[in-house]
PDB file of C-alpha atoms in Angstrom:
ATOM      1  CA  MET A 292       0.133  -0.229   0.249  1.00 50.00           C
ATOM      2  CA  THR A 293       1.482   3.472  -1.082  1.00 64.00           C
ATOM      3  CA  GLU A 294       2.098   5.547   2.188  1.00 79.00           C
ATOM      4  CA  ARG A 295      -0.118   9.206   1.923  1.00 84.00           C
ATOM      5  CA  ARG A 296       1.812  12.040   0.442  1.00 88.00           C
ATOM      6  CA  TRP A 297       0.943  15.795   1.806  1.00 88.00           C
ATOM      7  CA  LYS A 298       1.277  18.950  -0.144  1.00 90.00           C
ATOM      8  CA  ILE A 299       2.729  21.689   1.720  1.00 90.00           C
ATOM      9  CA  GLY A 300      -0.816  23.342   2.012  1.00 88.00           C
ATOM     10  CA  GLU A 301      -2.525  20.087   3.238  1.00 89.00           C
ATOM     11  CA  LEU A 302       0.006  19.631   5.578  1.00 88.00           C
ATOM     12  CA  ALA A 303      -0.496  23.212   7.178  1.00 86.00           C
ATOM     13  CA  ALA A 304      -4.457  22.868   6.979  1.00 84.00           C
ATOM     14  CA  ALA A 305      -4.238  19.364   8.676  1.00 83.00           C
ATOM     15  CA  THR A 306      -1.626  20.473  11.720  1.00 82.00           C
ATOM     16  CA  GLY A 307      -3.171  24.165  11.967  1.00 79.00           C
ATOM     17  CA  LEU A 308       0.147  25.846  10.870  1.00 80.00           C
ATOM     18  CA  THR A 309       0.987  28.104   8.163  1.00 81.00           C
ATOM     19  CA  VAL A 310       2.371  27.424   4.730  1.00 86.00           C
ATOM     20  CA  ARG A 311       4.871  30.479   5.696  1.00 85.00           C
ATOM     21  CA  THR A 312       6.016  28.335   8.624  1.00 86.00           C
ATOM     22  CA  LEU A 313       6.718  25.189   6.904  1.00 89.00           C
ATOM     23  CA  ARG A 314       8.764  27.200   3.961  1.00 90.00           C
ATOM     24  CA  HIS A 315      10.475  28.557   6.730  1.00 89.00           C
ATOM     25  CA  PHE A 316      11.937  25.552   8.496  1.00 89.00           C
ATOM     26  CA  HIS A 317      12.745  23.889   4.991  1.00 91.00           C
ATOM     27  CA  GLN A 318      14.505  27.519   4.335  1.00 90.00           C
ATOM     28  CA  ILE A 319      16.858  26.579   7.558  1.00 89.00           C
ATOM     29  CA  GLY A 320      16.820  22.686   6.878  1.00 90.00           C
ATOM     30  CA  LEU A 321      14.683  22.148   9.799  1.00 90.00           C
ATOM     31  CA  LEU A 322      11.891  20.135   7.830  1.00 91.00           C
ATOM     32  CA  CYS A 323      13.442  19.113   4.336  1.00 91.00           C
ATOM     33  CA  PRO A 324      10.455  17.352   2.664  1.00 91.00           C
ATOM     34  CA  ALA A 325      11.723  13.817   1.133  1.00 83.00           C
ATOM     35  CA  GLU A 326       9.904  14.221  -2.207  1.00 88.00           C
ATOM     36  CA  ARG A 327       8.828  16.370  -4.971  1.00 86.00           C
ATOM     37  CA  SER A 328       5.836  15.851  -7.344  1.00 83.00           C
ATOM     38  CA  ALA A 329       6.434  15.849 -11.036  1.00 81.00           C
ATOM     39  CA  ALA A 330       5.355  19.594 -11.099  1.00 83.00           C
ATOM     40  CA  GLY A 331       8.029  20.145  -8.297  1.00 82.00           C
ATOM     41  CA  HIS A 332       5.827  20.574  -5.297  1.00 84.00           C
ATOM     42  CA  ARG A 333       7.431  19.557  -1.992  1.00 86.00           C
ATOM     43  CA  LEU A 334       5.820  16.263  -0.804  1.00 92.00           C
ATOM     44  CA  TYR A 335       5.781  15.337   2.799  1.00 92.00           C
ATOM     45  CA  THR A 336       5.854  11.704   3.659  1.00 90.00           C
ATOM     46  CA  GLY A 337       4.827  10.186   7.198  1.00 88.00           C
ATOM     47  CA  ASP A 338       8.820  10.391   7.912  1.00 88.00           C
ATOM     48  CA  ASP A 339       8.630  14.182   7.844  1.00 90.00           C
ATOM     49  CA  VAL A 340       5.290  14.419   9.651  1.00 89.00           C
ATOM     50  CA  ARG A 341       6.848  12.566  12.870  1.00 87.00           C
ATOM     51  CA  ARG A 342       9.608  14.823  12.536  1.00 88.00           C
ATOM     52  CA  LEU A 343       7.371  18.064  12.232  1.00 88.00           C
ATOM     53  CA  TYR A 344       5.800  16.389  15.497  1.00 85.00           C
ATOM     54  CA  ARG A 345       9.106  16.624  17.164  1.00 84.00           C
ATOM     55  CA  ILE A 346       9.669  19.841  16.069  1.00 86.00           C
ATOM     56  CA  LEU A 347       6.490  21.251  17.388  1.00 83.00           C
ATOM     57  CA  ALA A 348       6.540  19.688  20.547  1.00 79.00           C
ATOM     58  CA  LEU A 349      10.430  20.720  21.066  1.00 80.00           C
ATOM     59  CA  ARG A 350       9.584  24.353  20.420  1.00 77.00           C
ATOM     60  CA  GLU A 351       6.342  23.959  22.875  1.00 71.00           C
ATOM     61  CA  LEU A 352       9.072  22.861  25.348  1.00 69.00           C
ATOM     62  CA  GLY A 353      10.937  26.218  24.870  1.00 66.00           C
ATOM     63  CA  LEU A 354      13.658  25.482  22.691  1.00 70.00           C
ATOM     64  CA  SER A 355      15.085  27.892  20.103  1.00 72.00           C
ATOM     65  CA  LEU A 356      14.656  26.254  16.605  1.00 79.00           C
ATOM     66  CA  GLY A 357      18.939  26.027  16.382  1.00 78.00           C
ATOM     67  CA  GLU A 358      18.623  23.983  19.617  1.00 76.00           C
ATOM     68  CA  ILE A 359      15.733  21.864  17.790  1.00 82.00           C
ATOM     69  CA  ALA A 360      17.652  20.897  15.178  1.00 84.00           C
ATOM     70  CA  ASP A 361      21.172  19.986  17.141  1.00 80.00           C
ATOM     71  CA  ALA A 362      18.594  17.576  19.481  1.00 80.00           C
ATOM     72  CA  LEU A 363      16.971  15.973  16.414  1.00 82.00           C
ATOM     73  CA  ASP A 364      20.493  15.374  15.021  1.00 76.00           C
ATOM     74  CA  GLY A 365      21.157  13.631  18.815  1.00 68.00           C
ATOM     75  CA  ASP A 366      19.627  11.636  20.770  1.00 59.00           C
ATOM     76  CA  GLY A 367      17.258  14.605  22.241  1.00 53.00           C
ATOM     77  CA  GLY A 368      15.079  13.885  19.233  1.00 55.00           C
ATOM     78  CA  ASP A 369      13.726  10.645  19.958  1.00 65.00           C
ATOM     79  CA  LEU A 370      10.024  10.139  19.789  1.00 64.00           C
ATOM     80  CA  ARG A 371       9.618   8.376  23.235  1.00 72.00           C
ATOM     81  CA  SER A 372      11.934  11.120  25.033  1.00 72.00           C
ATOM     82  CA  VAL A 373       9.801  13.889  23.233  1.00 70.00           C
ATOM     83  CA  LEU A 374       6.820  12.389  24.138  1.00 70.00           C
ATOM     84  CA  ALA A 375       7.758  12.324  28.084  1.00 75.00           C
ATOM     85  CA  ARG A 376       9.030  15.577  28.161  1.00 71.00           C
ATOM     86  CA  GLN A 377       5.883  17.085  26.610  1.00 67.00           C
ATOM     87  CA  LEU A 378       4.134  15.221  29.208  1.00 75.00           C
ATOM     88  CA  GLU A 379       6.079  16.725  31.987  1.00 75.00           C
ATOM     89  CA  GLN A 380       5.268  20.079  30.749  1.00 67.00           C
ATOM     90  CA  VAL A 381       1.784  19.656  30.438  1.00 70.00           C
ATOM     91  CA  GLU A 382       1.303  18.279  33.718  1.00 75.00           C
ATOM     92  CA  ARG A 383       3.226  21.352  35.437  1.00 68.00           C
ATOM     93  CA  GLN A 384       0.504  23.117  33.131  1.00 67.00           C
ATOM     94  CA  VAL A 385      -2.582  21.510  34.387  1.00 72.00           C
ATOM     95  CA  ALA A 386      -0.680  22.014  38.168  1.00 72.00           C
ATOM     96  CA  LEU A 387      -0.527  25.629  37.197  1.00 67.00           C
ATOM     97  CA  HIS A 388      -3.919  26.018  35.971  1.00 69.00           C
ATOM     98  CA  SER A 389      -5.365  24.319  38.911  1.00 75.00           C
ATOM     99  CA  THR A 390      -3.741  26.638  41.214  1.00 71.00           C
ATOM    100  CA  LEU A 391      -4.965  29.660  38.680  1.00 68.00           C
ATOM    101  CA  ARG A 392      -8.320  28.038  38.889  1.00 74.00           C
ATOM    102  CA  ARG A 393      -8.446  27.685  43.031  1.00 76.00           C
ATOM    103  CA  ARG A 394      -7.499  31.784  43.005  1.00 68.00           C
ATOM    104  CA  LEU A 395      -9.884  32.711  40.378  1.00 69.00           C
ATOM    105  CA  ARG A 396     -12.937  30.675  42.602  1.00 74.00           C
ATOM    106  CA  SER A 397     -11.967  32.465  45.542  1.00 71.00           C
ATOM    107  CA  LEU A 398     -12.115  35.476  43.688  1.00 65.00           C
ATOM    108  CA  ALA A 399     -15.108  35.245  43.209  1.00 69.00           C
ATOM    109  CA  GLY A 400     -16.561  33.888  45.892  1.00 69.00           C
ATOM    110  CA  ASN A 401     -15.226  37.171  47.562  1.00 61.00           C
ATOM    111  CA  LEU A 402     -17.192  39.138  45.248  1.00 61.00           C
ATOM    112  CA  SER A 403     -20.520  37.406  45.777  1.00 60.00           C
ATOM    113  CA  GLN A 404     -19.851  38.092  49.984  1.00 62.00           C
ATOM    114  CA  ALA A 405     -17.965  41.052  50.349  1.00 58.00           C
ATOM    115  CA  GLY A 406     -18.340  42.609  46.945  1.00 57.00           C
ATOM    116  CA  GLU A 407     -14.869  43.294  46.889  1.00 59.00           C
ATOM    117  CA  PRO A 408     -11.328  41.313  46.465  1.00 55.00           C
ATOM    118  CA  SER A 409      -8.429  42.033  48.666  1.00 58.00           C
ATOM    119  CA  ILE A 410      -5.584  43.727  46.707  1.00 53.00           C
ATOM    120  CA  ASP A 411      -3.628  40.556  47.804  1.00 60.00           C
ATOM    121  CA  GLN A 412      -5.970  38.334  45.811  1.00 55.00           C
ATOM    122  CA  LEU A 413      -5.827  40.727  42.934  1.00 54.00           C
ATOM    123  CA  ILE A 414      -1.830  40.104  43.090  1.00 54.00           C
ATOM    124  CA  HIS A 415      -2.145  36.547  43.174  1.00 54.00           C
ATOM    125  CA  ALA A 416      -4.823  35.688  40.745  1.00 54.00           C
ATOM    126  CA  MET A 417      -2.303  37.846  38.570  1.00 52.00           C
ATOM    127  CA  GLU A 418       0.568  36.133  39.412  1.00 51.00           C
ATOM    128  CA  ALA A 419      -0.873  32.689  39.196  1.00 53.00           C
ATOM    129  CA  THR A 420      -2.292  33.790  35.558  1.00 51.00           C
ATOM    130  CA  MET A 421       1.024  34.939  34.346  1.00 48.00           C
ATOM    131  CA  GLN A 422       2.727  31.588  35.897  1.00 49.00           C
ATOM    132  CA  ALA A 423      -0.012  29.492  33.884  1.00 49.00           C
ATOM    133  CA  ARG A 424       0.057  31.432  30.518  1.00 52.00           C
ATOM    134  CA  ASN A 425       4.031  31.720  29.991  1.00 56.00           C
ATOM    135  CA  PHE A 426       6.311  30.565  32.574  1.00 61.00           C
ATOM    136  CA  THR A 427       6.578  27.838  35.161  1.00 62.00           C
ATOM    137  CA  ALA A 428       6.653  29.183  38.855  1.00 60.00           C
ATOM    138  CA  GLU A 429      10.056  28.669  38.985  1.00 67.00           C
ATOM    139  CA  GLN A 430      10.764  30.866  35.869  1.00 68.00           C
ATOM    140  CA  PHE A 431       8.541  33.542  36.836  1.00 66.00           C
ATOM    141  CA  ALA A 432      10.196  34.118  39.786  1.00 70.00           C
ATOM    142  CA  ARG A 433      13.683  34.598  38.854  1.00 71.00           C
ATOM    143  CA  LEU A 434      12.208  36.837  35.951  1.00 71.00           C
ATOM    144  CA  ARG A 435      10.589  39.031  38.816  1.00 73.00           C
ATOM    145  CA  GLN A 436      13.929  38.992  40.686  1.00 79.00           C
ATOM    146  CA  ARG A 437      15.608  39.979  37.973  1.00 78.00           C
ATOM    147  CA  HIS A 438      13.409  42.831  37.378  1.00 75.00           C
ATOM    148  CA  GLU A 439      13.485  43.318  41.093  1.00 79.00           C
ATOM    149  CA  GLU A 440      17.464  43.508  40.928  1.00 83.00           C
ATOM    150  CA  ALA A 441      17.299  45.807  37.727  1.00 80.00           C
ATOM    151  CA  GLY A 442      14.608  48.401  39.116  1.00 81.00           C
ATOM    152  CA  GLN A 443      12.068  50.313  36.982  1.00 77.00           C
ATOM    153  CA  GLU A 444      15.023  52.822  35.168  1.00 83.00           C
ATOM    154  CA  GLY A 445      17.062  49.464  34.338  1.00 82.00           C
ATOM    155  CA  PHE A 446      13.584  47.693  33.395  1.00 78.00           C
ATOM    156  CA  ALA A 447      13.012  50.702  31.066  1.00 82.00           C
ATOM    157  CA  ARG A 448      16.135  51.100  29.582  1.00 87.00           C
ATOM    158  CA  TRP A 449      16.149  47.503  28.341  1.00 86.00           C
ATOM    159  CA  ARG A 450      12.901  48.073  26.729  1.00 84.00           C
ATOM    160  CA  GLN A 451      14.232  51.731  25.184  1.00 89.00           C
ATOM    161  CA  ARG A 452      17.030  49.634  23.370  1.00 91.00           C
ATOM    162  CA  MET A 453      15.066  46.717  22.577  1.00 89.00           C
ATOM    163  CA  ALA A 454      12.299  49.023  20.799  1.00 89.00           C
ATOM    164  CA  GLU A 455      15.645  50.880  19.050  1.00 92.00           C
ATOM    165  CA  LEU A 456      16.744  47.605  17.641  1.00 92.00           C
ATOM    166  CA  ALA A 457      13.543  46.149  16.431  1.00 90.00           C
ATOM    167  CA  GLY A 458      12.891  49.647  14.526  1.00 91.00           C
ATOM    168  CA  ARG A 459      16.417  48.989  12.633  1.00 92.00           C
ATOM    169  CA  LEU A 460      15.473  45.540  12.069  1.00 91.00           C
ATOM    170  CA  ASP A 461      12.014  46.353  10.797  1.00 89.00           C
ATOM    171  CA  GLU A 462      13.436  48.753   7.797  1.00 92.00           C
ATOM    172  CA  HIS A 463      15.981  46.339   7.120  1.00 92.00           C
ATOM    173  CA  ALA A 464      12.967  43.553   6.514  1.00 89.00           C
ATOM    174  CA  GLY A 465      11.132  45.988   4.504  1.00 87.00           C
ATOM    175  CA  ARG A 466      14.010  47.186   2.610  1.00 90.00           C
ATOM    176  CA  ALA A 467      14.733  43.014   2.444  1.00 89.00           C
ATOM    177  CA  THR A 468      18.481  43.402   3.345  1.00 92.00           C
ATOM    178  CA  ASP A 469      19.958  39.804   3.363  1.00 91.00           C
ATOM    179  CA  PRO A 470      19.863  38.707   6.936  1.00 89.00           C
ATOM    180  CA  ALA A 471      23.384  37.699   6.738  1.00 89.00           C
ATOM    181  CA  ASP A 472      24.489  41.348   6.096  1.00 91.00           C
ATOM    182  CA  PRO A 473      26.677  42.367   8.679  1.00 91.00           C
ATOM    183  CA  GLU A 474      24.934  45.202   9.660  1.00 93.00           C
ATOM    184  CA  VAL A 475      21.890  43.147  10.460  1.00 92.00           C
ATOM    185  CA  GLN A 476      23.840  40.900  12.038  1.00 92.00           C
ATOM    186  CA  ARG A 477      25.307  43.198  14.842  1.00 92.00           C
ATOM    187  CA  LEU A 478      22.064  44.331  15.495  1.00 93.00           C
ATOM    188  CA  ALA A 479      20.821  40.430  15.512  1.00 91.00           C
ATOM    189  CA  ARG A 480      23.744  40.068  18.639  1.00 91.00           C
ATOM    190  CA  GLU A 481      22.815  43.172  20.374  1.00 92.00           C
ATOM    191  CA  TRP A 482      19.450  42.301  20.442  1.00 91.00           C
ATOM    192  CA  SER A 483      20.163  38.504  22.137  1.00 89.00           C
ATOM    193  CA  GLU A 484      22.719  40.095  24.259  1.00 90.00           C
ATOM    194  CA  THR A 485      20.072  42.702  25.069  1.00 90.00           C
ATOM    195  CA  VAL A 486      17.636  39.979  26.248  1.00 87.00           C
ATOM    196  CA  VAL A 487      20.091  37.480  27.698  1.00 87.00           C
ATOM    197  CA  GLU A 488      20.942  40.907  30.249  1.00 87.00           C
ATOM    198  CA  MET A 489      17.429  41.649  30.870  1.00 84.00           C
ATOM    199  CA  THR A 490      16.850  37.731  31.613  1.00 81.00           C
ATOM    200  CA  GLY A 491      20.151  37.339  34.029  1.00 82.00           C
ATOM    201  CA  ASP A 492      21.343  34.964  31.379  1.00 81.00           C
ATOM    202  CA  ASP A 493      18.967  32.063  32.253  1.00 78.00           C
ATOM    203  CA  ARG A 494      18.837  30.180  29.485  1.00 76.00           C
ATOM    204  CA  GLY A 495      15.375  28.586  31.056  1.00 74.00           C
ATOM    205  CA  VAL A 496      13.555  31.770  31.237  1.00 75.00           C
ATOM    206  CA  LEU A 497      15.234  32.928  27.716  1.00 77.00           C
ATOM    207  CA  SER A 498      13.387  29.579  26.155  1.00 76.00           C
ATOM    208  CA  ALA A 499      10.070  30.449  27.878  1.00 75.00           C
ATOM    209  CA  LEU A 500      10.281  34.243  26.253  1.00 78.00           C
ATOM    210  CA  TYR A 501      10.795  33.312  23.034  1.00 80.00           C
ATOM    211  CA  ALA A 502       8.432  30.605  22.789  1.00 76.00           C
ATOM    212  CA  LYS A 503       5.792  32.715  24.465  1.00 75.00           C
ATOM    213  CA  ILE A 504       6.646  35.263  21.343  1.00 80.00           C
ATOM    214  CA  ASP A 505       5.790  32.313  19.038  1.00 75.00           C
ATOM    215  CA  ARG A 506       2.855  31.292  20.730  1.00 70.00           C
ATOM    216  CA  GLN A 507       1.210  34.627  21.243  1.00 70.00           C
ATOM    217  CA  GLY A 508       2.564  36.234  18.065  1.00 77.00           C
ATOM    218  CA  ALA A 509       5.188  39.119  18.454  1.00 81.00           C
ATOM    219  CA  GLU A 510       3.011  42.124  18.816  1.00 80.00           C
ATOM    220  CA  THR A 511       1.252  40.650  21.878  1.00 74.00           C
ATOM    221  CA  ALA A 512       4.186  39.359  23.247  1.00 76.00           C
ATOM    222  CA  THR A 513       6.150  42.002  23.529  1.00 81.00           C
ATOM    223  CA  LYS A 514       3.560  44.692  24.046  1.00 76.00           C
ATOM    224  CA  GLY A 515       4.184  46.325  20.154  1.00 81.00           C
ATOM    225  CA  ILE A 516       8.078  46.431  20.305  1.00 85.00           C
ATOM    226  CA  LEU A 517       8.468  43.804  17.939  1.00 84.00           C
ATOM    227  CA  THR A 518       6.493  43.752  14.756  1.00 85.00           C
ATOM    228  CA  THR A 519       5.698  40.306  13.132  1.00 85.00           C
ATOM    229  CA  PRO A 520       8.075  40.854  10.137  1.00 86.00           C
ATOM    230  CA  ALA A 521      10.608  42.246  12.584  1.00 88.00           C
ATOM    231  CA  TRP A 522      10.063  39.118  14.434  1.00 89.00           C
ATOM    232  CA  GLU A 523      10.386  36.774  11.423  1.00 88.00           C
ATOM    233  CA  TYR A 524      13.492  38.548   9.858  1.00 90.00           C
ATOM    234  CA  LEU A 525      15.179  38.018  13.256  1.00 90.00           C
ATOM    235  CA  ARG A 526      14.805  34.399  13.648  1.00 87.00           C
ATOM    236  CA  ARG A 527      16.183  34.389   9.925  1.00 87.00           C
ATOM    237  CA  ALA A 528      19.034  36.714  11.224  1.00 88.00           C
ATOM    238  CA  PHE A 529      19.896  34.334  13.878  1.00 86.00           C
ATOM    239  CA  ALA A 530      19.536  31.266  12.007  1.00 82.00           C
ATOM    240  CA  VAL A 531      22.356  32.311   9.733  1.00 78.00           C
ATOM    241  CA  GLY A 532      24.183  32.567  12.883  1.00 71.00           C
ATOM    242  CA  PHE A 533      25.143  36.111  14.150  1.00 56.00           C
ATOM    243  CA  GLY A 534      27.977  34.464  16.523  1.00 45.00           C
ATOM    244  CA  ARG A 535      29.772  33.137  14.072  1.00 44.00           C
ATOM    245  CA  THR A 536      30.170  36.889  12.546  1.00 38.00           C
TER     246      THR A 536
END
């Protein structure tokens, strides 16, 4: 029996991804369709679909695309290992959402009885919401501690620098500058250094932050600092490898 093949549009529709995402994975060598039709169209096999699942699962775990490529080339991309890690993450998320549900129920009960929740209850609910949405409890605590250490001025300075870099990257994206261009690579390096400084060089927090951008979209996740074109362009610059320029 002949194994099924998927055209790029069919695979995108079946998985909920965009054609643009699949093309990007192909461009950076992360998921290259094994076959082509007589007309030259990409054809994805069952093995390609299995690899795509591992890619998406590892991305959901917070790995960058470069780290995913390394994992797939080694033992970290084994499907059994990926499933185990994904299950662990889901169980952590279930625990976080259970905490959020408990605190929201407490708020609702307080509103019914007293008409107004306490400030502490609101803060706890907001904290649980942030943890459930983006970070583990440990990552959220480390990120909050880092911001407290830097203070409002330090945090504002990071955001201003990131906004400046994002604006210049957006300009290069609009001009279709080659991401390998030395100026673009310098901007990508400065962006990375700024984000690393902001997160205290915590790889777990950094991975969660980039995963948040992937899940929520650039504009929403960065509160308007990064546009979608600038983020896609920055990822291409990362893929080229600014550390080697």
